[in-house]
Short mmCIF file of C-alpha atoms in Angstrom, two decimals:
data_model
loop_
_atom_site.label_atom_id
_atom_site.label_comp_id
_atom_site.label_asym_id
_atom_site.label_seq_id
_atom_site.Cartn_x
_atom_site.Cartn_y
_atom_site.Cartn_z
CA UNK A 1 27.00 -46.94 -2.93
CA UNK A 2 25.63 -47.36 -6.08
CA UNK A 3 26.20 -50.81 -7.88
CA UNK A 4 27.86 -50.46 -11.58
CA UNK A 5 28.42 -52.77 -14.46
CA UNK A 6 31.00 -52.24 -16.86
CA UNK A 7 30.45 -51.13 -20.52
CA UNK A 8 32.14 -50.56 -23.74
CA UNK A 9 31.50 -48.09 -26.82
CA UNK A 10 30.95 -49.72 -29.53
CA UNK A 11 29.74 -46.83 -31.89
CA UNK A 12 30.21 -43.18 -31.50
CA UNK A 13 28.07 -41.49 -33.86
CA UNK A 14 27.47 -37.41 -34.26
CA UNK A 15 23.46 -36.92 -33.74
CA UNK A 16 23.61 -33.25 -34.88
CA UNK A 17 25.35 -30.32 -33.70
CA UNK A 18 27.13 -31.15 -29.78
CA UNK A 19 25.16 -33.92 -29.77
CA UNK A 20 26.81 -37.00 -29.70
CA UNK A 21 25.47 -40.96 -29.56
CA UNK A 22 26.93 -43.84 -27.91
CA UNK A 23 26.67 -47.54 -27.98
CA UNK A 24 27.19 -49.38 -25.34
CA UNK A 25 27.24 -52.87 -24.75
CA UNK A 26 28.24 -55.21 -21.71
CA UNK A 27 32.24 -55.65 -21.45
CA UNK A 28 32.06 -59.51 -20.12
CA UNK A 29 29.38 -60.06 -23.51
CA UNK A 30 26.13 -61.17 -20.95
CA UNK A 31 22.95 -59.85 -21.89
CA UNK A 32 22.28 -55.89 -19.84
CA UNK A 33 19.70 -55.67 -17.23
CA UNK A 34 16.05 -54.85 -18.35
CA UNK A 35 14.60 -51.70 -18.87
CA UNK A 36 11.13 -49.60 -19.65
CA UNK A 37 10.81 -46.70 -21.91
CA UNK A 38 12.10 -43.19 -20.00
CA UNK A 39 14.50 -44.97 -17.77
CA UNK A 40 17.90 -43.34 -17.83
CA UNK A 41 21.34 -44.76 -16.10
CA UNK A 42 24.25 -43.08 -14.40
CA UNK A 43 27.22 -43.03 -16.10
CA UNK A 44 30.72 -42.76 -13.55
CA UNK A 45 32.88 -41.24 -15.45
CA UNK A 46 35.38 -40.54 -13.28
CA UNK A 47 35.54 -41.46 -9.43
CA UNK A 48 33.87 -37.54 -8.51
CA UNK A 49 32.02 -37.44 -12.11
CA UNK A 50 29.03 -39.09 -12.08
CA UNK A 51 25.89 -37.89 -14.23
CA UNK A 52 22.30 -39.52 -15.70
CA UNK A 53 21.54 -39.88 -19.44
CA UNK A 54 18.72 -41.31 -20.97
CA UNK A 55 18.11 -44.99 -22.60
CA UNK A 56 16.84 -43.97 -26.22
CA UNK A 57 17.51 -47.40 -27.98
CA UNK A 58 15.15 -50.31 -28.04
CA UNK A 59 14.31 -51.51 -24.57
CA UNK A 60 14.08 -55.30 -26.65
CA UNK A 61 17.51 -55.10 -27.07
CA UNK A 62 19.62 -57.16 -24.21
CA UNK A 63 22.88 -56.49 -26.40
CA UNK A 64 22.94 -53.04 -26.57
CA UNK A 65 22.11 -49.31 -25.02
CA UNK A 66 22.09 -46.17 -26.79
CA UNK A 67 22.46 -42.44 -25.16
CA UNK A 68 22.49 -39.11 -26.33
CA UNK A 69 24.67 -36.84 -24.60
CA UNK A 70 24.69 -32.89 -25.57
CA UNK A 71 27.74 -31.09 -25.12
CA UNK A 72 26.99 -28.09 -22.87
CA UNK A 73 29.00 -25.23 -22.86
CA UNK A 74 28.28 -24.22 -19.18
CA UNK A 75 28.22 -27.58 -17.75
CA UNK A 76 29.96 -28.55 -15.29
CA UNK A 77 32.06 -31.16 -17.33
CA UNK A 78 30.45 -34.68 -17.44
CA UNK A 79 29.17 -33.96 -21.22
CA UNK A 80 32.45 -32.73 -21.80
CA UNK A 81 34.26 -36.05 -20.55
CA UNK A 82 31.28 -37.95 -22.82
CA UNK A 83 32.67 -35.87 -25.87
CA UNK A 84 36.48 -35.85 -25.81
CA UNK A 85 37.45 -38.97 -23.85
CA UNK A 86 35.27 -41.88 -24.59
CA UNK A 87 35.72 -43.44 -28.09
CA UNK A 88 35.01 -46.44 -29.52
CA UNK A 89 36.78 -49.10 -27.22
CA UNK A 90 36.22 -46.97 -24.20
CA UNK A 91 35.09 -48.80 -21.25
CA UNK A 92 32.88 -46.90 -18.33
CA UNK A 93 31.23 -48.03 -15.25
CA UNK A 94 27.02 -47.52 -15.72
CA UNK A 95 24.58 -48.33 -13.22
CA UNK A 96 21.78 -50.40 -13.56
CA UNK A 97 18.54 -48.55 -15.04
CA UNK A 98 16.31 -46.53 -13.11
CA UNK A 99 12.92 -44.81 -14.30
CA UNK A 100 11.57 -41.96 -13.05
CA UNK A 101 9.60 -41.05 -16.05
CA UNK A 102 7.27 -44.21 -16.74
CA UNK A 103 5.22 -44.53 -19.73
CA UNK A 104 2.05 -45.41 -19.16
CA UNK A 105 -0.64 -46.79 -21.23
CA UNK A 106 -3.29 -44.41 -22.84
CA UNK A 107 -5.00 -44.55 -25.97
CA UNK A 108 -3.36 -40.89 -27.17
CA UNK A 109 -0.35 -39.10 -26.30
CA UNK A 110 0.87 -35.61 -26.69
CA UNK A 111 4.56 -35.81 -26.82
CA UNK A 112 6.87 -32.54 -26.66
CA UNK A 113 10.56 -32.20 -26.54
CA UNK A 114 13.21 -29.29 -26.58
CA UNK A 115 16.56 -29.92 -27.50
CA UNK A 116 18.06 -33.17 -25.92
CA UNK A 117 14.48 -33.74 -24.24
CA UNK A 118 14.21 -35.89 -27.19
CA UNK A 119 15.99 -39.19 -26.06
CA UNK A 120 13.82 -40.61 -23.12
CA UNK A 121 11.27 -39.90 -25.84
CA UNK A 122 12.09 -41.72 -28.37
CA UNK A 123 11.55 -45.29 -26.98
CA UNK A 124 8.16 -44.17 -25.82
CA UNK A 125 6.86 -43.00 -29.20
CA UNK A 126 8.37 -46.41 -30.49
CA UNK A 127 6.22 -47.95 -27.89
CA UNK A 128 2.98 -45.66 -28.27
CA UNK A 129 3.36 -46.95 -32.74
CA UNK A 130 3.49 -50.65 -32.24
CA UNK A 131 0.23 -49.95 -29.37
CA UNK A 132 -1.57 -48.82 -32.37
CA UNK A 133 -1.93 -45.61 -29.86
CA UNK A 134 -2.75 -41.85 -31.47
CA UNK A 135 0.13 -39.83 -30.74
CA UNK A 136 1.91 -36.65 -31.70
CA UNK A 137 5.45 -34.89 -31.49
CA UNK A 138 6.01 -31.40 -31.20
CA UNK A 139 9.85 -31.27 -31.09
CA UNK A 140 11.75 -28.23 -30.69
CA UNK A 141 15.46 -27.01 -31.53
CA UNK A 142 17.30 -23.79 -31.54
CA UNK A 143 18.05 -24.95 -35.25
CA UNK A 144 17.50 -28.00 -37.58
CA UNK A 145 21.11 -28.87 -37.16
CA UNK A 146 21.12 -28.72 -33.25
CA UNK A 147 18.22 -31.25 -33.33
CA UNK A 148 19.54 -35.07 -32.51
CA UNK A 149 17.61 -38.23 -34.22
CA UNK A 150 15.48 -35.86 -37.40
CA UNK A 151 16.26 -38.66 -39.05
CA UNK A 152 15.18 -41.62 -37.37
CA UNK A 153 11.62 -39.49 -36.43
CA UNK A 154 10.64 -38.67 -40.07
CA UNK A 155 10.04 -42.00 -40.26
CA UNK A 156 6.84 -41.28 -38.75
CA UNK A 157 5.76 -38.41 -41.37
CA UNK A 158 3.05 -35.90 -40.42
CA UNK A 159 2.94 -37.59 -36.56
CA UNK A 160 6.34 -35.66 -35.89
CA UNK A 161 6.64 -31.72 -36.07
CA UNK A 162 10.27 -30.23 -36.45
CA UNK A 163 9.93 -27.04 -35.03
CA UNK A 164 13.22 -25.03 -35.45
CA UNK A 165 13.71 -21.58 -33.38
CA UNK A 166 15.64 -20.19 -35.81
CA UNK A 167 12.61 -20.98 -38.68
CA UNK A 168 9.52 -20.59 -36.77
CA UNK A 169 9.98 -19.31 -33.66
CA UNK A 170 9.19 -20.80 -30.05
CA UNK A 171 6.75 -23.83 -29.60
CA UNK A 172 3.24 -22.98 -30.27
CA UNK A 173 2.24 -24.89 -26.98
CA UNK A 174 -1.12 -23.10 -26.78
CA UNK A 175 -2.28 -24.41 -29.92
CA UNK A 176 -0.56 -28.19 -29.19
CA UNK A 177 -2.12 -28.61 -25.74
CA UNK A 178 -5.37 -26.38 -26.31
CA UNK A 179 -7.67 -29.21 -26.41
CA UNK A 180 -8.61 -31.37 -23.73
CA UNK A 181 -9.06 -35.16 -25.12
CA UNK A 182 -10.38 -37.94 -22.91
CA UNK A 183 -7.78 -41.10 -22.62
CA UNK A 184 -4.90 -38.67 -23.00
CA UNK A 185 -1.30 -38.38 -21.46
CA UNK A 186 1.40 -36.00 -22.53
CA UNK A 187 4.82 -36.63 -21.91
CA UNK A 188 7.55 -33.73 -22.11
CA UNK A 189 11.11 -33.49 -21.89
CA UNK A 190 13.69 -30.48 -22.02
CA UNK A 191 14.77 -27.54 -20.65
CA UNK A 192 13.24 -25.79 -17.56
CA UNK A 193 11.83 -22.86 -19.83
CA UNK A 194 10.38 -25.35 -22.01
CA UNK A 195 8.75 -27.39 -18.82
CA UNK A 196 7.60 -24.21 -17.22
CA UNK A 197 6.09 -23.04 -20.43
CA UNK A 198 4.00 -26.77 -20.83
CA UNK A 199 3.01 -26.79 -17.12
CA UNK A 200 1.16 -23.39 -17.83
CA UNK A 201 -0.37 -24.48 -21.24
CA UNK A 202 -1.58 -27.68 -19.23
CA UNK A 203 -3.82 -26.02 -16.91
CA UNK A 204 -6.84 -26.96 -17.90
CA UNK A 205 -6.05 -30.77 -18.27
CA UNK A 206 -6.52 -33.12 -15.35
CA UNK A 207 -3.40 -33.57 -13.01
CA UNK A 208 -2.63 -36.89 -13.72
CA UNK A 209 -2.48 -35.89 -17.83
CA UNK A 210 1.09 -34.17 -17.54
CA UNK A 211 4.03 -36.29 -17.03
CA UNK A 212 7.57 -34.26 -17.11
CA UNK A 213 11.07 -35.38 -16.89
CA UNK A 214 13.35 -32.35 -15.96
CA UNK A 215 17.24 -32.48 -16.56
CA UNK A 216 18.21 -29.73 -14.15
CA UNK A 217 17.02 -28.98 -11.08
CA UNK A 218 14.01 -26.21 -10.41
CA UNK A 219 15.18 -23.26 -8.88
CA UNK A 220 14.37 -23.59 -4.67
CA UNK A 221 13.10 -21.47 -2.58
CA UNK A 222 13.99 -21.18 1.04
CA UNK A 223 13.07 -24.42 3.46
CA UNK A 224 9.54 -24.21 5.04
CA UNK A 225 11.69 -24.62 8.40
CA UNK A 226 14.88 -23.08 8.77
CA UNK A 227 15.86 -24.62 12.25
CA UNK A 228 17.77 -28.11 13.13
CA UNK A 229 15.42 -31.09 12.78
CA UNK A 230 15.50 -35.09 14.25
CA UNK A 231 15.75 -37.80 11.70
CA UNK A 232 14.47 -41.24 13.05
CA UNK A 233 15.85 -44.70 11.39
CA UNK A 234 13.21 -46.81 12.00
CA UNK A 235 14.99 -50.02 11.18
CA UNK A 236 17.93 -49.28 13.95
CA UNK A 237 15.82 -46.87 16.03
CA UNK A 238 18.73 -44.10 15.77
CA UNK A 239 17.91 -40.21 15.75
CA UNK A 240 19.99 -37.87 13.87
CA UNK A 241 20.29 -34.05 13.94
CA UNK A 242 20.14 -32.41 11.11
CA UNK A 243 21.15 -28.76 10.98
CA UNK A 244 20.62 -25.87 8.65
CA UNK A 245 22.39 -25.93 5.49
CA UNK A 246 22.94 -29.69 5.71
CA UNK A 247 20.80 -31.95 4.19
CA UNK A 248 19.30 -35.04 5.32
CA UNK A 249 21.70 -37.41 3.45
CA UNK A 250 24.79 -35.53 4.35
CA UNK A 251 23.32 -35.71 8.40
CA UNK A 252 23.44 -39.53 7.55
CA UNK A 253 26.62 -39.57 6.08
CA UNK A 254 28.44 -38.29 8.67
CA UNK A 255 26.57 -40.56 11.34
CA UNK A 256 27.89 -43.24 9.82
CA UNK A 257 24.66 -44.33 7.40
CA UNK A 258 24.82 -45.22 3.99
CA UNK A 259 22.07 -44.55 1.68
CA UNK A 260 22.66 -45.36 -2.56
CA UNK A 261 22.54 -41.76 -4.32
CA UNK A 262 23.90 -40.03 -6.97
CA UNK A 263 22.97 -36.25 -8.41
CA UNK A 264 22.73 -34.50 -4.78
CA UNK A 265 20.05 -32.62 -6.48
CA UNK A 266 16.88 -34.10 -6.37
CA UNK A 267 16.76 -35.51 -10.42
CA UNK A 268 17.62 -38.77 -10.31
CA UNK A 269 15.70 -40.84 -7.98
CA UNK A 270 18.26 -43.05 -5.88
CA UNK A 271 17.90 -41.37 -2.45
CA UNK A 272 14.09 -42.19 -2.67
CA UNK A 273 13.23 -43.05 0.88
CA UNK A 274 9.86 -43.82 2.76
CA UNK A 275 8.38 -42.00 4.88
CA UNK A 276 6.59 -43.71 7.82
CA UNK A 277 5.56 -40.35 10.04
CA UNK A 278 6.38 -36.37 9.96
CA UNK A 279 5.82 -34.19 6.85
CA UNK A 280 8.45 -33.93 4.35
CA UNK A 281 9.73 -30.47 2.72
CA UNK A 282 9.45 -31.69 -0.67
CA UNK A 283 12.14 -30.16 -2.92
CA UNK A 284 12.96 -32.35 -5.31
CA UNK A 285 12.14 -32.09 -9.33
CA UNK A 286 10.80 -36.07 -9.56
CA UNK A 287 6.99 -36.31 -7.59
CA UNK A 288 4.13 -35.17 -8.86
CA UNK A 289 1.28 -33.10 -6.83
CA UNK A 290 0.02 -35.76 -5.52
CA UNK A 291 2.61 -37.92 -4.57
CA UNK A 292 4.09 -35.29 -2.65
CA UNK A 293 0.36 -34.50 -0.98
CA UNK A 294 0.43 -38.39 -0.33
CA UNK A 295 4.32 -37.89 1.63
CA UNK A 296 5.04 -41.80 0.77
CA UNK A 297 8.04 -40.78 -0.05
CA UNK A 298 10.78 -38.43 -0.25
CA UNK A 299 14.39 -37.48 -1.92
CA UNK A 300 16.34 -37.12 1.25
CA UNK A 301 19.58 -35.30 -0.54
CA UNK A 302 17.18 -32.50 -1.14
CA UNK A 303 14.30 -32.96 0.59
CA UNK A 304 13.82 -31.55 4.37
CA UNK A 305 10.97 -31.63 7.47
CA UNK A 306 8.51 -29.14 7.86
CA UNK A 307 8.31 -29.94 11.41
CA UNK A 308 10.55 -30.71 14.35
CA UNK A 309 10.67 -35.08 13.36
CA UNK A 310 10.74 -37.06 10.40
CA UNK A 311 10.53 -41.06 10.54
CA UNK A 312 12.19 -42.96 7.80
CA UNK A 313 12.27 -46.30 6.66
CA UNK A 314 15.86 -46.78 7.24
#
């Protein structure tokens, strides 16, 4: 099980259209754990709600955390909860930060964000100014309204471009990422059409360039191996089955194993596991190309075997 600490809002403010901010600080008044720009925490919102939002404060500040939360219409009601039950005075159970999307140093960066892809962003732009780093935004909306934090960015004058749908159309991409530039990272956040749309523009940088965080799942296809395959717990030495149309952390579940997780969809990061021998079916929306060529690692509540074993470190 995950481990939570307990939190209270102490400001509620309305970022722009369905999107609103929270500020949270610890409920016993001791300082919050650390964290590093792109790290997000879970919020348990109810005992079967649980979902991730991103830290978009000031990582300096032990006092305080700030999320953005969009309302979306076709969720499946955690933003909801976020909008019409916690208030100022609410108290919620968060889990320590996690980062999945860590901002590395570079002398450039190419930053672009669609929609509520802004917030991991914003500490990292804070953190790319006081390197004395080059760096751009390119930050979409479906309109200027819809588009949390306009305020707080134009700080920043010409580095920041408000791009509207509704006023000029869809991100120019080609034109942002056209140019290859030595010492450069981009960083992107938003949704999957967005990410899709960067990965393409990006083909001509180096791998390593491109770092996304995605919100949502990608879609799957069908596992490389659609038969039963053995898990081995290397720590205890145990084997366990695990059929089609389970996956490897339910298999564990129901032999008894614990293992911390939290989204059941391959976003988050907590089910990271090591992997000491067998190839993993990598299906999760977190490694990179190379870390999944590498197979250090894997997300077992999506992740599956390409072959008949799989050794973990558990």
């Amino acid at each position: 099980m995950t481990e939570y600490l307990k939190v209270t809002v102490r400001e509620r403010v309305e970022a722009a259209d369905g999107v609103v901010a929270l500020t949270l600080t610890p409920a016993d008044g001791g300082p919050l754990p650390e964290w590093t720009p792109g790290a997000h925490i879970d919020l348990q919102l109810t005992e079967n709600l649980t979902r991730q939002y991103s830290l978009c404060g000031d990582p300096a500040d032990r006092e305080a955390w700030r999320i953005g939360v969009l309302r979306e219409v076709e969720g499946r009601g955690g933003s909801a909860h976020v909008h019409d039950e916690l208030a100022v005075g609410s108290t919620v159970a968060v889990s320590v930060p996690r980062n999945n999307f860590e901002f590395a140093s570079a002398d450039r960066y190419l930053f672009v964000a669609g929609g509520i892809g802004i917030t991991p962003l914003l500490p990292m732009i804070a953190a790319a100014e006081a390197a004395g780093a080059e760096w751009t935004l390119l930050y979409g909306g479906r309109t200027r309204a819809s588009m949390a934090f306009t305020g707080e960015l134009a700080h920043y004058g010409e580095n920041v471009r408000f791009h509207p749908q509704d006023e000029h159309g869809l991100l120019d991409l080609a034109e942002y990422l056209g140019q290859v530039r030595q010492g450069t990272l981009i960083y992107a956040c938003g949704p999957e059409p967005m990410l899709k749309a960067v990965e393409s523009a990006c083909d001509h940088w180096p791998p390593t360039a491109l770092h996304v965080e995605r919100f949502a799942p990608v879609e799957l296809a069908a596992p490389v191996r659609g038969d039963s395959f053995d898990v081995v717990l290397a720590r205890s030495g145990k084997t366990v089955t695990v059929d089609p149309g389970y996956s490897i952390l339910e298999a564990l579940e129901f032999a008894g194993v614990n293992v911390l997780s939290s989204c059941r969809e391959g976003t988050c990061g907590t089910c990271e596991t090591d992997v000491l021998d067998g190839e993993p079916d990598h299906r999760d929306s977190l490694l990179t190309a190379a870390e999944r060529e590498s197979n250090e690692t894997m997300f077992i509540c999506v992740s599956r075997c390409r072959g008949a074993r799989l050794t973990l470190d558990l």
